[in-house]
Amino acid sequence: MEETAHPYVPRDLKLPGYVPISMSMSTILAVYLGCSLLVVSLVWLLLGRKKAKVEKLLMCWWAFTGLTHIILEGYFVFTPEFFKDNTSCYLAEVWKEYSKGDSRYAGRDSAIVSIEGITAVIVGPACLLAIYAIAKEKSYSYVLQLAISLGQLYGCLVYFITAILEGDNFATNSFYYYSYYIGANGWWILIPLLISFRCWKKICAAAANNNVQPRTKKKTR
Amino acid sequence: MEETAHPYVPRDLKLPGYVPISMSMSTILAVYLGCSLLVVSLVWLLLGRKKAKVEKLLMCWWAFTGLTHIILEGYFVFTPEFFKDNTSCYLAEVWKEYSKGDSRYAGRDSAIVSIEGITAVIVGPACLLAIYAIAKEKSYSYVLQLAISLGQLYGCLVYFITAILEGDNFATNSFYYYSYYIGANGWWILIPLLISFRCWKKICAAAANNNVQPRTKKKTR
C-alpha cells in the first residue's frame, strides 16, 4: 500500500493508511462552535432560570466542557485509527485537523491517550454532574467543581510538560501551534484556574463559619 | 567506552555510562524506612500534641509523603543522569534500585518526568503546608488535603495507564513488579483515596450547614 503524505510534524511520523482531511477548517470550527452555542443557549435558557448570572455561566461552561470531553475526546480515546477514517466522519475530521497543532494525537502518544482517557471517562461525566449540583444547590457543588477544575489543570500541566520534554516540535507550523496548541488549550487553563479560586474561597468561607472543622480557641495553645 | 550491562527491562534500553548499584536493597530500604520512621515519630511527638489521633496520623502522612516527594522525587526530576552516578549517592541508588520495578525512570520517560516534576515541585510543598494547616486548624485544611490527594491520584492514574498503553513491560521480574511498581505505589492510591473521601465529606458537611452556598428552599421551584 502506498503511503499518503500527511501534513503533520515531525515529518517522519509514521501513519500508515492515513486518509487526508476532507472538511475545511472553517466547516470543522463552525460545526463545533455552532453546536457549542446551541448547548450553551439551551442550558442558559432552560436550566439557568432563577439562577444568579455567575451560576448560569458556570452551568454553561460545565455543559460545554463536559460534552467536549465526553464526545470529542471520548471519540479520540476509543478510536485509535481515526487518521485512517475515509467516511468524512466529523469527529475523525476534528482530530485530523487538531493534530496539525499537536501531532501526538495522530501519533497516539501514550501520555496524551492517558490524559484524554481520564478526561473523557471521569472528568467529562463529572462536569455533567456539576450542572446538576449547581441546579439543585447540592452541598457538594463547590467541591465537585474544584475537583474537576484541578483535574483539568493537572491534565494540562502534563500535556504541556511532556511536549516541552520531547522538544515541543509537534505543530505543522506556528499558526497551528499558537491557535490550536496554545490558544485552544489556554481556555482550559484560564477557566479552571478562575473556578478553582472561586470554589476554594467558598469552601474556606464555609469551613471558617462552621463547627465541622474541629476548632479550638486560637489562644488555648 | 564499553557499555556496562544494566539490570533493567526492556533489555534493549540504552543507558550509556550506566554505573551498577553499589548498595544492597536492604540498605536502601532500611535507610528510607529508618528516616521515615524518624520523621513520623518527630511529627507525632512534637506537632501532634493536643490533637485527635486521626489528625496526628494525617500530619505524619503529610510529612512522610511530602518529604518523599520533595527529596526523593525532586532528586529524580533534577538529576537526569542518576544512572551514571559513581559516588554511591544514596538518592541515585534509590532510583537505580526502583528502576528495576519501572525502567521508565532510568529511561527518562517524559510522562514519568512530568508527573514527578509536578509531584516534587507543587504537591510536595503543598503536603508540608497541609501539616501547618492541620496544626493551626486553618479553614483551608480540608480543601488543601483534598486537592493534594486528588493530585496524587491523578498522577498515579497517568502513571499506570501510560505503562499499560506501552505494554506494561518495564519491570526486571515479577518480584520487582509486584513489590516496587504495584506495592509501593499502591499506598499512594489507597491513602489519598481515604483522605479524599474524608475531606469531601467534611467539606460537604460544612457547606450543608452553612449559608455561603446560595441556597433557596427546596420547594420554591
PDB file of N, CA, C and O in Angstrom, chain B residues 43-112:
ATOM      1  N   VAL B  43       7.090  14.136  64.177  1.00  0.00           N
ATOM      2  CA  VAL B  43       5.827  14.840  63.938  1.00  0.00           C
ATOM      3  C   VAL B  43       4.786  14.418  64.968  1.00  0.00           C
ATOM      4  O   VAL B  43       4.093  15.249  65.556  1.00  0.00           O
ATOM      5  N   TRP B  44       4.711  13.115  65.204  1.00  0.00           N
ATOM      6  CA  TRP B  44       3.730  12.578  66.160  1.00  0.00           C
ATOM      7  C   TRP B  44       3.946  13.199  67.555  1.00  0.00           C
ATOM      8  O   TRP B  44       3.001  13.652  68.201  1.00  0.00           O
ATOM      9  N   LEU B  45       5.220  13.234  67.970  1.00  0.00           N
ATOM     10  CA  LEU B  45       5.522  13.654  69.349  1.00  0.00           C
ATOM     11  C   LEU B  45       5.503  15.182  69.500  1.00  0.00           C
ATOM     12  O   LEU B  45       4.988  15.705  70.484  1.00  0.00           O
ATOM     13  N   LEU B  46       6.052  15.877  68.495  1.00  0.00           N
ATOM     14  CA  LEU B  46       6.224  17.321  68.674  1.00  0.00           C
ATOM     15  C   LEU B  46       5.033  18.126  68.170  1.00  0.00           C
ATOM     16  O   LEU B  46       4.565  19.049  68.836  1.00  0.00           O
ATOM     17  N   LEU B  47       4.555  17.776  66.960  1.00  0.00           N
ATOM     18  CA  LEU B  47       3.480  18.595  66.377  1.00  0.00           C
ATOM     19  C   LEU B  47       2.099  18.071  66.735  1.00  0.00           C
ATOM     20  O   LEU B  47       1.118  18.801  66.651  1.00  0.00           O
ATOM     21  N   GLY B  48       2.033  16.798  67.094  1.00  0.00           N
ATOM     22  CA  GLY B  48       0.722  16.177  67.273  1.00  0.00           C
ATOM     23  C   GLY B  48       0.113  16.357  68.656  1.00  0.00           C
ATOM     24  O   GLY B  48      -0.963  15.836  68.912  1.00  0.00           O
ATOM     25  N   ARG B  49       0.804  17.056  69.543  1.00  0.00           N
ATOM     26  CA  ARG B  49       0.250  17.223  70.902  1.00  0.00           C
ATOM     27  C   ARG B  49      -1.106  17.907  70.840  1.00  0.00           C
ATOM     28  O   ARG B  49      -1.335  18.792  70.030  1.00  0.00           O
ATOM     29  N   LYS B  50      -1.996  17.508  71.708  1.00  0.00           N
ATOM     30  CA  LYS B  50      -3.343  18.079  71.822  1.00  0.00           C
ATOM     31  C   LYS B  50      -4.196  17.862  70.571  1.00  0.00           C
ATOM     32  O   LYS B  50      -5.166  18.569  70.352  1.00  0.00           O
ATOM     33  N   LYS B  51      -3.785  16.928  69.728  1.00  0.00           N
ATOM     34  CA  LYS B  51      -4.566  16.656  68.516  1.00  0.00           C
ATOM     35  C   LYS B  51      -5.251  15.296  68.635  1.00  0.00           C
ATOM     36  O   LYS B  51      -4.717  14.394  69.285  1.00  0.00           O
ATOM     37  N   ALA B  52      -6.383  15.163  67.950  1.00  0.00           N
ATOM     38  CA  ALA B  52      -7.039  13.862  67.873  1.00  0.00           C
ATOM     39  C   ALA B  52      -6.132  12.912  67.095  1.00  0.00           C
ATOM     40  O   ALA B  52      -5.297  13.337  66.292  1.00  0.00           O
ATOM     41  N   LYS B  53      -6.319  11.616  67.332  1.00  0.00           N
ATOM     42  CA  LYS B  53      -5.427  10.630  66.736  1.00  0.00           C
ATOM     43  C   LYS B  53      -5.426  10.713  65.205  1.00  0.00           C
ATOM     44  O   LYS B  53      -4.384  10.608  64.566  1.00  0.00           O
ATOM     45  N   VAL B  54      -6.606  10.908  64.614  1.00  0.00           N
ATOM     46  CA  VAL B  54      -6.670  10.935  63.148  1.00  0.00           C
ATOM     47  C   VAL B  54      -5.914  12.143  62.596  1.00  0.00           C
ATOM     48  O   VAL B  54      -5.246  12.050  61.560  1.00  0.00           O
ATOM     49  N   GLU B  55      -5.957  13.258  63.314  1.00  0.00           N
ATOM     50  CA  GLU B  55      -5.211  14.450  62.864  1.00  0.00           C
ATOM     51  C   GLU B  55      -3.698  14.194  62.967  1.00  0.00           C
ATOM     52  O   GLU B  55      -2.927  14.590  62.083  1.00  0.00           O
ATOM     53  N   LYS B  56      -3.296  13.524  64.048  1.00  0.00           N
ATOM     54  CA  LYS B  56      -1.882  13.170  64.204  1.00  0.00           C
ATOM     55  C   LYS B  56      -1.414  12.277  63.062  1.00  0.00           C
ATOM     56  O   LYS B  56      -0.354  12.477  62.480  1.00  0.00           O
ATOM     57  N   LEU B  57      -2.232  11.246  62.774  1.00  0.00           N
ATOM     58  CA  LEU B  57      -1.870  10.321  61.694  1.00  0.00           C
ATOM     59  C   LEU B  57      -1.744  11.061  60.368  1.00  0.00           C
ATOM     60  O   LEU B  57      -0.834  10.819  59.583  1.00  0.00           O
ATOM     61  N   LEU B  58      -2.677  12.003  60.138  1.00  0.00           N
ATOM     62  CA  LEU B  58      -2.636  12.768  58.883  1.00  0.00           C
ATOM     63  C   LEU B  58      -1.367  13.623  58.812  1.00  0.00           C
ATOM     64  O   LEU B  58      -0.724  13.695  57.761  1.00  0.00           O
ATOM     65  N   MET B  59      -1.009  14.262  59.917  1.00  0.00           N
ATOM     66  CA  MET B  59       0.215  15.071  59.915  1.00  0.00           C
ATOM     67  C   MET B  59       1.434  14.203  59.628  1.00  0.00           C
ATOM     68  O   MET B  59       2.330  14.611  58.881  1.00  0.00           O
ATOM     69  N   CYS B  60       1.454  12.997  60.190  1.00  0.00           N
ATOM     70  CA  CYS B  60       2.568  12.085  59.920  1.00  0.00           C
ATOM     71  C   CYS B  60       2.607  11.697  58.440  1.00  0.00           C
ATOM     72  O   CYS B  60       3.669  11.683  57.812  1.00  0.00           O
ATOM     73  N   TRP B  61       1.441  11.395  57.898  1.00  0.00           N
ATOM     74  CA  TRP B  61       1.367  11.046  56.467  1.00  0.00           C
ATOM     75  C   TRP B  61       1.865  12.192  55.600  1.00  0.00           C
ATOM     76  O   TRP B  61       2.662  12.000  54.679  1.00  0.00           O
ATOM     77  N   TRP B  62       1.420  13.409  55.896  1.00  0.00           N
ATOM     78  CA  TRP B  62       1.815  14.542  55.049  1.00  0.00           C
ATOM     79  C   TRP B  62       3.307  14.820  55.147  1.00  0.00           C
ATOM     80  O   TRP B  62       3.950  15.216  54.164  1.00  0.00           O
ATOM     81  N   ALA B  63       3.872  14.602  56.346  1.00  0.00           N
ATOM     82  CA  ALA B  63       5.316  14.794  56.494  1.00  0.00           C
ATOM     83  C   ALA B  63       6.068  13.732  55.689  1.00  0.00           C
ATOM     84  O   ALA B  63       6.987  14.043  54.917  1.00  0.00           O
ATOM     85  N   PHE B  64       5.624  12.472  55.840  1.00  0.00           N
ATOM     86  CA  PHE B  64       6.285  11.368  55.139  1.00  0.00           C
ATOM     87  C   PHE B  64       6.185  11.533  53.621  1.00  0.00           C
ATOM     88  O   PHE B  64       7.180  11.497  52.895  1.00  0.00           O
ATOM     89  N   THR B  65       4.957  11.753  53.126  1.00  0.00           N
ATOM     90  CA  THR B  65       4.778  11.823  51.668  1.00  0.00           C
ATOM     91  C   THR B  65       5.377  13.119  51.119  1.00  0.00           C
ATOM     92  O   THR B  65       5.978  13.133  50.046  1.00  0.00           O
ATOM     93  N   GLY B  66       5.268  14.213  51.869  1.00  0.00           N
ATOM     94  CA  GLY B  66       5.810  15.493  51.384  1.00  0.00           C
ATOM     95  C   GLY B  66       7.321  15.422  51.231  1.00  0.00           C
ATOM     96  O   GLY B  66       7.866  15.855  50.196  1.00  0.00           O
ATOM     97  N   LEU B  67       7.997  14.880  52.232  1.00  0.00           N
ATOM     98  CA  LEU B  67       9.463  14.796  52.148  1.00  0.00           C
ATOM     99  C   LEU B  67       9.892  13.785  51.086  1.00  0.00           C
ATOM    100  O   LEU B  67      10.890  13.982  50.398  1.00  0.00           O
ATOM    101  N   THR B  68       9.120  12.696  50.947  1.00  0.00           N
ATOM    102  CA  THR B  68       9.410  11.751  49.853  1.00  0.00           C
ATOM    103  C   THR B  68       9.310  12.471  48.505  1.00  0.00           C
ATOM    104  O   THR B  68      10.172  12.330  47.638  1.00  0.00           O
ATOM    105  N   HIS B  69       8.233  13.248  48.327  1.00  0.00           N
ATOM    106  CA  HIS B  69       8.049  13.975  47.061  1.00  0.00           C
ATOM    107  C   HIS B  69       9.194  14.961  46.809  1.00  0.00           C
ATOM    108  O   HIS B  69       9.761  15.008  45.726  1.00  0.00           O
ATOM    109  N   ILE B  70       9.512  15.743  47.835  1.00  0.00           N
ATOM    110  CA  ILE B  70      10.482  16.823  47.630  1.00  0.00           C
ATOM    111  C   ILE B  70      11.899  16.267  47.492  1.00  0.00           C
ATOM    112  O   ILE B  70      12.628  16.621  46.560  1.00  0.00           O
ATOM    113  N   ILE B  71      12.292  15.376  48.398  1.00  0.00           N
ATOM    114  CA  ILE B  71      13.694  14.927  48.412  1.00  0.00           C
ATOM    115  C   ILE B  71      13.928  13.825  47.379  1.00  0.00           C
ATOM    116  O   ILE B  71      14.724  13.985  46.450  1.00  0.00           O
ATOM    117  N   LEU B  72      13.192  12.720  47.510  1.00  0.00           N
ATOM    118  CA  LEU B  72      13.441  11.575  46.619  1.00  0.00           C
ATOM    119  C   LEU B  72      13.034  11.900  45.181  1.00  0.00           C
ATOM    120  O   LEU B  72      13.830  11.770  44.248  1.00  0.00           O
ATOM    121  N   GLU B  73      11.771  12.325  45.030  1.00  0.00           N
ATOM    122  CA  GLU B  73      11.289  12.548  43.666  1.00  0.00           C
ATOM    123  C   GLU B  73      11.904  13.828  43.082  1.00  0.00           C
ATOM    124  O   GLU B  73      12.157  13.906  41.884  1.00  0.00           O
ATOM    125  N   GLY B  74      12.161  14.818  43.937  1.00  0.00           N
ATOM    126  CA  GLY B  74      12.838  16.036  43.469  1.00  0.00           C
ATOM    127  C   GLY B  74      14.221  15.705  42.914  1.00  0.00           C
ATOM    128  O   GLY B  74      14.621  16.207  41.858  1.00  0.00           O
ATOM    129  N   TYR B  75      14.944  14.835  43.620  1.00  0.00           N
ATOM    130  CA  TYR B  75      16.272  14.432  43.122  1.00  0.00           C
ATOM    131  C   TYR B  75      16.141  13.787  41.744  1.00  0.00           C
ATOM    132  O   TYR B  75      16.890  14.103  40.822  1.00  0.00           O
ATOM    133  N   PHE B  76      15.180  12.892  41.604  1.00  0.00           N
ATOM    134  CA  PHE B  76      14.999  12.220  40.307  1.00  0.00           C
ATOM    135  C   PHE B  76      14.742  13.232  39.192  1.00  0.00           C
ATOM    136  O   PHE B  76      15.347  13.164  38.118  1.00  0.00           O
ATOM    137  N   VAL B  77      13.833  14.177  39.464  1.00  0.00           N
ATOM    138  CA  VAL B  77      13.437  15.138  38.423  1.00  0.00           C
ATOM    139  C   VAL B  77      14.625  15.957  37.945  1.00  0.00           C
ATOM    140  O   VAL B  77      14.795  16.169  36.743  1.00  0.00           O
ATOM    141  N   PHE B  78      15.455  16.383  38.900  1.00  0.00           N
ATOM    142  CA  PHE B  78      16.527  17.305  38.527  1.00  0.00           C
ATOM    143  C   PHE B  78      17.886  16.624  38.336  1.00  0.00           C
ATOM    144  O   PHE B  78      18.907  17.295  38.214  1.00  0.00           O
ATOM    145  N   THR B  79      17.894  15.282  38.278  1.00  0.00           N
ATOM    146  CA  THR B  79      19.139  14.550  38.037  1.00  0.00           C
ATOM    147  C   THR B  79      18.909  13.535  36.925  1.00  0.00           C
ATOM    148  O   THR B  79      18.753  12.339  37.181  1.00  0.00           O
ATOM    149  N   PRO B  80      18.879  14.024  35.686  1.00  0.00           N
ATOM    150  CA  PRO B  80      18.539  13.127  34.571  1.00  0.00           C
ATOM    151  C   PRO B  80      19.507  11.956  34.448  1.00  0.00           C
ATOM    152  O   PRO B  80      19.115  10.899  33.981  1.00  0.00           O
ATOM    153  N   GLU B  81      20.770  12.142  34.888  1.00  0.00           N
ATOM    154  CA  GLU B  81      21.758  11.085  34.660  1.00  0.00           C
ATOM    155  C   GLU B  81      22.139  10.358  35.936  1.00  0.00           C
ATOM    156  O   GLU B  81      23.288   9.981  36.136  1.00  0.00           O
ATOM    157  N   PHE B  82      21.134  10.143  36.801  1.00  0.00           N
ATOM    158  CA  PHE B  82      21.424   9.464  38.067  1.00  0.00           C
ATOM    159  C   PHE B  82      22.015   8.076  37.858  1.00  0.00           C
ATOM    160  O   PHE B  82      22.779   7.581  38.679  1.00  0.00           O
ATOM    161  N   PHE B  83      21.657   7.464  36.713  1.00  0.00           N
ATOM    162  CA  PHE B  83      22.144   6.093  36.487  1.00  0.00           C
ATOM    163  C   PHE B  83      23.651   6.053  36.207  1.00  0.00           C
ATOM    164  O   PHE B  83      24.253   4.984  36.213  1.00  0.00           O
ATOM    165  N   LYS B  84      24.266   7.238  35.978  1.00  0.00           N
ATOM    166  CA  LYS B  84      25.726   7.291  35.771  1.00  0.00           C
ATOM    167  C   LYS B  84      26.483   7.575  37.063  1.00  0.00           C
ATOM    168  O   LYS B  84      27.711   7.613  37.066  1.00  0.00           O
ATOM    169  N   ASP B  85      25.724   7.829  38.134  1.00  0.00           N
ATOM    170  CA  ASP B  85      26.367   8.220  39.390  1.00  0.00           C
ATOM    171  C   ASP B  85      27.314   7.134  39.893  1.00  0.00           C
ATOM    172  O   ASP B  85      26.931   5.969  39.992  1.00  0.00           O
ATOM    173  N   ASN B  86      28.566   7.524  40.192  1.00  0.00           N
ATOM    174  CA  ASN B  86      29.545   6.543  40.683  1.00  0.00           C
ATOM    175  C   ASN B  86      30.039   6.904  42.085  1.00  0.00           C
ATOM    176  O   ASN B  86      31.091   6.452  42.509  1.00  0.00           O
ATOM    177  N   THR B  87      29.251   7.733  42.787  1.00  0.00           N
ATOM    178  CA  THR B  87      29.680   8.170  44.124  1.00  0.00           C
ATOM    179  C   THR B  87      28.906   7.433  45.221  1.00  0.00           C
ATOM    180  O   THR B  87      29.025   7.773  46.386  1.00  0.00           O
ATOM    181  N   SER B  88      28.098   6.482  44.845  1.00  0.00           N
ATOM    182  CA  SER B  88      27.214   5.774  45.797  1.00  0.00           C
ATOM    183  C   SER B  88      26.283   6.728  46.531  1.00  0.00           C
ATOM    184  O   SER B  88      25.896   6.468  47.669  1.00  0.00           O
ATOM    185  N   CYS B  89      25.957   7.846  45.879  1.00  0.00           N
ATOM    186  CA  CYS B  89      24.993   8.786  46.445  1.00  0.00           C
ATOM    187  C   CYS B  89      23.682   8.042  46.711  1.00  0.00           C
ATOM    188  O   CYS B  89      23.146   7.367  45.836  1.00  0.00           O
ATOM    189  N   TYR B  90      23.188   8.171  47.938  1.00  0.00           N
ATOM    190  CA  TYR B  90      22.013   7.389  48.332  1.00  0.00           C
ATOM    191  C   TYR B  90      20.824   7.602  47.382  1.00  0.00           C
ATOM    192  O   TYR B  90      20.151   6.642  46.983  1.00  0.00           O
ATOM    193  N   LEU B  91      20.570   8.862  47.024  1.00  0.00           N
ATOM    194  CA  LEU B  91      19.389   9.155  46.200  1.00  0.00           C
ATOM    195  C   LEU B  91      19.513   8.530  44.810  1.00  0.00           C
ATOM    196  O   LEU B  91      18.523   8.060  44.240  1.00  0.00           O
ATOM    197  N   ALA B  92      20.727   8.509  44.269  1.00  0.00           N
ATOM    198  CA  ALA B  92      20.920   7.854  42.969  1.00  0.00           C
ATOM    199  C   ALA B  92      20.694   6.346  43.111  1.00  0.00           C
ATOM    200  O   ALA B  92      20.070   5.714  42.245  1.00  0.00           O
ATOM    201  N   GLU B  93      21.170   5.793  44.222  1.00  0.00           N
ATOM    202  CA  GLU B  93      20.996   4.350  44.446  1.00  0.00           C
ATOM    203  C   GLU B  93      19.513   3.987  44.531  1.00  0.00           C
ATOM    204  O   GLU B  93      19.078   2.961  44.023  1.00  0.00           O
ATOM    205  N   VAL B  94      18.737   4.859  45.189  1.00  0.00           N
ATOM    206  CA  VAL B  94      17.291   4.620  45.294  1.00  0.00           C
ATOM    207  C   VAL B  94      16.680   4.461  43.912  1.00  0.00           C
ATOM    208  O   VAL B  94      15.932   3.514  43.647  1.00  0.00           O
ATOM    209  N   TRP B  95      17.021   5.365  43.006  1.00  0.00           N
ATOM    210  CA  TRP B  95      16.375   5.328  41.689  1.00  0.00           C
ATOM    211  C   TRP B  95      16.944   4.246  40.784  1.00  0.00           C
ATOM    212  O   TRP B  95      16.241   3.711  39.931  1.00  0.00           O
ATOM    213  N   LYS B  96      18.215   3.912  41.000  1.00  0.00           N
ATOM    214  CA  LYS B  96      18.761   2.746  40.279  1.00  0.00           C
ATOM    215  C   LYS B  96      18.011   1.484  40.714  1.00  0.00           C
ATOM    216  O   LYS B  96      17.728   0.607  39.907  1.00  0.00           O
ATOM    217  N   GLU B  97      17.730   1.408  42.017  1.00  0.00           N
ATOM    218  CA  GLU B  97      17.034   0.232  42.553  1.00  0.00           C
ATOM    219  C   GLU B  97      15.568   0.238  42.098  1.00  0.00           C
ATOM    220  O   GLU B  97      15.060  -0.765  41.604  1.00  0.00           O
ATOM    221  N   TYR B  98      14.895   1.402  42.244  1.00  0.00           N
ATOM    222  CA  TYR B  98      13.470   1.459  41.893  1.00  0.00           C
ATOM    223  C   TYR B  98      13.249   1.164  40.402  1.00  0.00           C
ATOM    224  O   TYR B  98      12.211   0.618  40.005  1.00  0.00           O
ATOM    225  N   SER B  99      14.221   1.542  39.575  1.00  0.00           N
ATOM    226  CA  SER B  99      14.076   1.315  38.131  1.00  0.00           C
ATOM    227  C   SER B  99      13.940  -0.164  37.788  1.00  0.00           C
ATOM    228  O   SER B  99      13.488  -0.507  36.703  1.00  0.00           O
ATOM    229  N   LYS B 100      14.319  -1.029  38.720  1.00  0.00           N
ATOM    230  CA  LYS B 100      14.080  -2.465  38.492  1.00  0.00           C
ATOM    231  C   LYS B 100      12.580  -2.775  38.493  1.00  0.00           C
ATOM    232  O   LYS B 100      12.141  -3.738  37.889  1.00  0.00           O
ATOM    233  N   GLY B 101      11.820  -1.956  39.163  1.00  0.00           N
ATOM    234  CA  GLY B 101      10.365  -2.115  39.145  1.00  0.00           C
ATOM    235  C   GLY B 101       9.730  -1.359  38.004  1.00  0.00           C
ATOM    236  O   GLY B 101       8.634  -1.699  37.543  1.00  0.00           O
ATOM    237  N   ASP B 102      10.416  -0.291  37.533  1.00  0.00           N
ATOM    238  CA  ASP B 102       9.882   0.510  36.427  1.00  0.00           C
ATOM    239  C   ASP B 102      11.050   1.216  35.743  1.00  0.00           C
ATOM    240  O   ASP B 102      11.504   2.272  36.182  1.00  0.00           O
ATOM    241  N   SER B 103      11.504   0.609  34.638  1.00  0.00           N
ATOM    242  CA  SER B 103      12.701   1.116  33.970  1.00  0.00           C
ATOM    243  C   SER B 103      12.473   2.456  33.286  1.00  0.00           C
ATOM    244  O   SER B 103      13.418   3.080  32.813  1.00  0.00           O
ATOM    245  N   ARG B 104      11.197   2.912  33.264  1.00  0.00           N
ATOM    246  CA  ARG B 104      10.944   4.220  32.651  1.00  0.00           C
ATOM    247  C   ARG B 104      11.622   5.331  33.440  1.00  0.00           C
ATOM    248  O   ARG B 104      11.851   6.419  32.915  1.00  0.00           O
ATOM    249  N   TYR B 105      11.966   5.060  34.690  1.00  0.00           N
ATOM    250  CA  TYR B 105      12.708   6.051  35.484  1.00  0.00           C
ATOM    251  C   TYR B 105      14.123   6.210  34.946  1.00  0.00           C
ATOM    252  O   TYR B 105      14.556   7.317  34.657  1.00  0.00           O
ATOM    253  N   ALA B 106      14.825   5.090  34.796  1.00  0.00           N
ATOM    254  CA  ALA B 106      16.169   5.166  34.223  1.00  0.00           C
ATOM    255  C   ALA B 106      16.098   5.667  32.784  1.00  0.00           C
ATOM    256  O   ALA B 106      16.946   6.441  32.346  1.00  0.00           O
ATOM    257  N   GLY B 107      15.069   5.256  32.062  1.00  0.00           N
ATOM    258  CA  GLY B 107      14.928   5.615  30.655  1.00  0.00           C
ATOM    259  C   GLY B 107      14.397   7.026  30.434  1.00  0.00           C
ATOM    260  O   GLY B 107      14.295   7.481  29.304  1.00  0.00           O
ATOM    261  N   ARG B 108      14.056   7.741  31.531  1.00  0.00           N
ATOM    262  CA  ARG B 108      13.659   9.150  31.457  1.00  0.00           C
ATOM    263  C   ARG B 108      12.433   9.353  30.579  1.00  0.00           C
ATOM    264  O   ARG B 108      12.395  10.258  29.731  1.00  0.00           O
ATOM    265  N   ASP B 109      11.434   8.519  30.765  1.00  0.00           N
ATOM    266  CA  ASP B 109      10.164   8.653  30.047  1.00  0.00           C
ATOM    267  C   ASP B 109       9.546  10.016  30.384  1.00  0.00           C
ATOM    268  O   ASP B 109       9.503  10.424  31.548  1.00  0.00           O
ATOM    269  N   SER B 110       9.068  10.698  29.349  1.00  0.00           N
ATOM    270  CA  SER B 110       8.639  12.077  29.585  1.00  0.00           C
ATOM    271  C   SER B 110       7.364  12.167  30.431  1.00  0.00           C
ATOM    272  O   SER B 110       7.184  13.132  31.175  1.00  0.00           O
ATOM    273  N   ALA B 111       6.484  11.170  30.338  1.00  0.00           N
ATOM    274  CA  ALA B 111       5.287  11.190  31.193  1.00  0.00           C
ATOM    275  C   ALA B 111       5.690  11.061  32.661  1.00  0.00           C
ATOM    276  O   ALA B 111       5.169  11.770  33.538  1.00  0.00           O
ATOM    277  N   ILE B 112       6.649  10.165  32.926  1.00  0.00           N
ATOM    278  CA  ILE B 112       7.143   9.974  34.296  1.00  0.00           C
ATOM    279  C   ILE B 112       7.766  11.272  34.817  1.00  0.00           C
ATOM    280  O   ILE B 112       7.479  11.714  35.935  1.00  0.00           O
TER     281      ILE B 112
END
